[in-house]
mmCIF file with all atom_site columns, C-alpha atoms in Angstrom:
data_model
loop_
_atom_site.group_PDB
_atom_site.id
_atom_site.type_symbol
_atom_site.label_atom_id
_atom_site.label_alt_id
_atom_site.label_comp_id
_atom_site.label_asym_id
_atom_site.label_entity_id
_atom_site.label_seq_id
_atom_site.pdbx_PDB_ins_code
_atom_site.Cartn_x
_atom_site.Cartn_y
_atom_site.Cartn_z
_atom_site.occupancy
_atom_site.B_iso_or_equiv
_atom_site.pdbx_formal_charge
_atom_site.auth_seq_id
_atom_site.auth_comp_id
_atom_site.auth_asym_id
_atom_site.auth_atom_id
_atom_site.pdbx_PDB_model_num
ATOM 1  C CA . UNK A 1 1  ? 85.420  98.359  292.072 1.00 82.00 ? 1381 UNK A CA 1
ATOM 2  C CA . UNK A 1 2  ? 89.161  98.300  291.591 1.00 87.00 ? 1382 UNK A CA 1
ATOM 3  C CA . UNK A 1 3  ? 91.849  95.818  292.194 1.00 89.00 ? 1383 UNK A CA 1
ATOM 4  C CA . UNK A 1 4  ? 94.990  96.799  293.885 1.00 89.00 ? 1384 UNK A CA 1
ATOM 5  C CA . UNK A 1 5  ? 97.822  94.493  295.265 1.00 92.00 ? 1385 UNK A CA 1
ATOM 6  C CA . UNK A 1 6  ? 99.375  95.252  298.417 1.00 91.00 ? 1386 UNK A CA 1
ATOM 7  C CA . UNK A 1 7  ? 102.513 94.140  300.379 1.00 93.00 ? 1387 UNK A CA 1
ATOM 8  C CA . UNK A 1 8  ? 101.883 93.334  304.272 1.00 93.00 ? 1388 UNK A CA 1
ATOM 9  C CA . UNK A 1 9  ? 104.619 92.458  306.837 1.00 95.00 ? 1389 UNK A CA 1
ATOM 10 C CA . UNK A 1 10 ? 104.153 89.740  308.384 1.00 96.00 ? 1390 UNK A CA 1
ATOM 11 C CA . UNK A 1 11 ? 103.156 90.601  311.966 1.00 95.00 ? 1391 UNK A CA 1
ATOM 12 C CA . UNK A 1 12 ? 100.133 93.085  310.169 1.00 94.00 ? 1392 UNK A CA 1
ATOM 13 C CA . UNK A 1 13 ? 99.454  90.156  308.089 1.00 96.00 ? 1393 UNK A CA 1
ATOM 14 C CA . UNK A 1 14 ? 98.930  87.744  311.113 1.00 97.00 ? 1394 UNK A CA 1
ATOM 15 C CA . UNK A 1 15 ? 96.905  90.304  313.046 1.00 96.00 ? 1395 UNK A CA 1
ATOM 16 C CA . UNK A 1 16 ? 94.603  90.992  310.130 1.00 96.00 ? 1396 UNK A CA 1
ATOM 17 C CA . UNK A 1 17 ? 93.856  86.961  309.660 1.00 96.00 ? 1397 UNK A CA 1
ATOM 18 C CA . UNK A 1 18 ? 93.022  87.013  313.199 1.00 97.00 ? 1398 UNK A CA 1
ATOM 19 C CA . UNK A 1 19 ? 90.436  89.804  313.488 1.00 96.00 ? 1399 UNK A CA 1
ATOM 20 C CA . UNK A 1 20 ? 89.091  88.491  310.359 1.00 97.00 ? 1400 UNK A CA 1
ATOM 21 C CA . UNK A 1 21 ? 88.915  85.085  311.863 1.00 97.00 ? 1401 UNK A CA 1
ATOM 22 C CA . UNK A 1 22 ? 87.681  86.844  315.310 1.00 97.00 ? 1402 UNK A CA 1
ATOM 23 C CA . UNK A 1 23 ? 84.394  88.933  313.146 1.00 96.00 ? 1403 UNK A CA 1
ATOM 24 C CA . UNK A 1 24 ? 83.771  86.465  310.521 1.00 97.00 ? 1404 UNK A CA 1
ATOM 25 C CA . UNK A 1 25 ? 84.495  88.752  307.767 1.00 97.00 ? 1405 UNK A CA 1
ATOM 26 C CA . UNK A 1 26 ? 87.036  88.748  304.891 1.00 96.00 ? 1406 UNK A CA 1
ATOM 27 C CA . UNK A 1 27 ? 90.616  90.385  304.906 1.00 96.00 ? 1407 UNK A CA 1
ATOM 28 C CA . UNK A 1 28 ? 89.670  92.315  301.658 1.00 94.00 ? 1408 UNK A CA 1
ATOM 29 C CA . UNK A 1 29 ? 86.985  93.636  303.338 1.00 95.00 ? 1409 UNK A CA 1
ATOM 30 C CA . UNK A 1 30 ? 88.967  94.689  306.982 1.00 96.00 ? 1410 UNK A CA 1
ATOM 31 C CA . UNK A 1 31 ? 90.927  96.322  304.855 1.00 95.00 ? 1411 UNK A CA 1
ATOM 32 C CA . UNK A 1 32 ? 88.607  98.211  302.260 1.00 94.00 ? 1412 UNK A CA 1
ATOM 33 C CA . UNK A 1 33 ? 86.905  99.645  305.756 1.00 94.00 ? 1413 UNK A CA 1
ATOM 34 C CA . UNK A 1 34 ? 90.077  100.762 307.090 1.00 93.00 ? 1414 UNK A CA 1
ATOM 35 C CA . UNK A 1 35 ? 91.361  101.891 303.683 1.00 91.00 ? 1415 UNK A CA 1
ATOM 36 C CA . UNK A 1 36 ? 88.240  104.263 303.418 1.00 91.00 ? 1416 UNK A CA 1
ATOM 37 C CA . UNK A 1 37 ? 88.515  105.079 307.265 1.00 90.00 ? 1417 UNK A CA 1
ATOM 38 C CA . UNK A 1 38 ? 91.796  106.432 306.860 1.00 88.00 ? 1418 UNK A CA 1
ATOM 39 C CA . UNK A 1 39 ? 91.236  108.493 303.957 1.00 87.00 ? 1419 UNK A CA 1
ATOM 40 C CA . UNK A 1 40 ? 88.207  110.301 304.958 1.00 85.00 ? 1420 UNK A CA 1
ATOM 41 C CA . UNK A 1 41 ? 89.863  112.950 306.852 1.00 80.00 ? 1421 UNK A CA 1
ATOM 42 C CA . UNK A 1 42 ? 91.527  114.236 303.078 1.00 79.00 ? 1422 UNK A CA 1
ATOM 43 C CA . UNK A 1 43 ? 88.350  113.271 300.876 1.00 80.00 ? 1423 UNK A CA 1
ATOM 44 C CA . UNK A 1 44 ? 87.674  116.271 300.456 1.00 76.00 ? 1424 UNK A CA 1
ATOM 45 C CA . UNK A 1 45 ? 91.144  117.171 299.081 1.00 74.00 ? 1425 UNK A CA 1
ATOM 46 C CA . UNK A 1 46 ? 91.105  114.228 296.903 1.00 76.00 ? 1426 UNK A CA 1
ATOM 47 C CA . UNK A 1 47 ? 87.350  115.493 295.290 1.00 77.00 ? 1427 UNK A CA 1
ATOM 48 C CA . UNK A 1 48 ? 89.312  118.394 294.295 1.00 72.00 ? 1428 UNK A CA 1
ATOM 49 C CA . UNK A 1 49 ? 92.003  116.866 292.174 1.00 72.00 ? 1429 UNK A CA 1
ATOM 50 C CA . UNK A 1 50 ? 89.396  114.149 290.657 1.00 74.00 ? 1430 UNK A CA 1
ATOM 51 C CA . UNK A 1 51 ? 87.062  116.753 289.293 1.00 74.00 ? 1431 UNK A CA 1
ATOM 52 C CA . UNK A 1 52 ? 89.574  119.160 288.137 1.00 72.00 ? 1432 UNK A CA 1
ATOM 53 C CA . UNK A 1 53 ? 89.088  120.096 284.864 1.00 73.00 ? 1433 UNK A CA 1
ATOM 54 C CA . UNK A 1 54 ? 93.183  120.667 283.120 1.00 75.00 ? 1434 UNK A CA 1
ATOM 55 C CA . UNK A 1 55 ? 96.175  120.354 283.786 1.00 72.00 ? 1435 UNK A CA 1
ATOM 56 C CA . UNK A 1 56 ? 96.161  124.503 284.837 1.00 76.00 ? 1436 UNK A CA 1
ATOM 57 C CA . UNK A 1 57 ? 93.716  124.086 287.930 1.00 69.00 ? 1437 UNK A CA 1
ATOM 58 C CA . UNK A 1 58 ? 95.374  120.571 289.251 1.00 69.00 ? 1438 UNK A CA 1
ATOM 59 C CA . UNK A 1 59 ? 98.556  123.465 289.322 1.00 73.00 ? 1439 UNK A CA 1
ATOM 60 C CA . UNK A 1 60 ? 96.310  125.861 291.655 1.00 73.00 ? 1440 UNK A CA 1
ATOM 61 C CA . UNK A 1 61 ? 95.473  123.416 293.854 1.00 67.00 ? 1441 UNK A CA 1
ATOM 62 C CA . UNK A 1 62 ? 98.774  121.375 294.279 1.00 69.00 ? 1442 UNK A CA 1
ATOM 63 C CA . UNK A 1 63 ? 100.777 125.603 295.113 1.00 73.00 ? 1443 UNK A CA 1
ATOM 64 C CA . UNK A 1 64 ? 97.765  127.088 296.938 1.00 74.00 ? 1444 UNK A CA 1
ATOM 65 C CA . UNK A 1 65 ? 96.283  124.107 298.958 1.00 65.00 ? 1445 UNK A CA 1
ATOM 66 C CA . UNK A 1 66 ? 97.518  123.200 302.407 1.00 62.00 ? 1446 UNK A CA 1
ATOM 67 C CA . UNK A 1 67 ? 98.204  119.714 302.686 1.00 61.00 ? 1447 UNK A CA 1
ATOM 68 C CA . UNK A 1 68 ? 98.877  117.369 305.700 1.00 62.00 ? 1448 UNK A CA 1
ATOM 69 C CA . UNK A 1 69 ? 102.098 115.212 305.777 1.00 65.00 ? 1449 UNK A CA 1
ATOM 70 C CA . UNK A 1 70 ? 101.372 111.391 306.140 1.00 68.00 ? 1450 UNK A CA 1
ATOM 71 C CA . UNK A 1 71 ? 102.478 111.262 309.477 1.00 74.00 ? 1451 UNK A CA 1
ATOM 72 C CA . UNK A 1 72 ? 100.359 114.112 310.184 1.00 72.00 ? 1452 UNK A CA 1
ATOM 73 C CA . UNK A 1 73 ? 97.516  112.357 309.109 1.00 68.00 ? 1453 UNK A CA 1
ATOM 74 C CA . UNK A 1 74 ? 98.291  108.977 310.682 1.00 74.00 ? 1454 UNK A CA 1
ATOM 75 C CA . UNK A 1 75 ? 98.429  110.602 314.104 1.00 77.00 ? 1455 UNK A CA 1
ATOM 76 C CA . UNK A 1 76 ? 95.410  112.138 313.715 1.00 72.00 ? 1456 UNK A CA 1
ATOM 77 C CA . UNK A 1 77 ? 93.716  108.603 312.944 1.00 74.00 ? 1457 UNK A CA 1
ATOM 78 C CA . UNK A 1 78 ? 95.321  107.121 315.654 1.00 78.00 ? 1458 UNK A CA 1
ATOM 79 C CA . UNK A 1 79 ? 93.415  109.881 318.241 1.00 77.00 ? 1459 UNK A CA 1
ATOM 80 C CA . UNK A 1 80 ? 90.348  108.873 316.933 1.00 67.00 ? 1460 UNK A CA 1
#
């Protein structure tokens, strides 16, 4: 597992102490689940710049692949 640090406001940071007060479980972990919830709708994308193999193929996919914008993808997530 990797570590990352990460800047919260302060009104996300108050909500996320309560639901992790509310279901007994750790912020870290609220947020690893929602980290990986939000990201499974590109995984797929993602799997195909991790197991390219030079610099010539992560070229091919960054001009021929069809990527969403981030607020694309945020409204999406917030319809599920």
């Amino acid at each position: 597992m990797q570590r990352i640090n990460i800047s919260l406001d302060e009104n996300t940071y108050n909500i996320l102490r309560a639901v992790s007060f509310k279901q007994k479980r750790s912020m870290s972990e609220i947020v690893r689940e929602s980290i990986q919830k939000s990201l499974a709708p590109v995984r797929e994308q993602a799997q195909l710049i991790l197991n390219a193999e030079d610099e010539t193929e992560l070229l091919d996919i960054i001009e021929n692949d069809q990527y969403s914008s981030w607020d694309a993808m945020k409204q999406r997530i917030s319809q599920q």
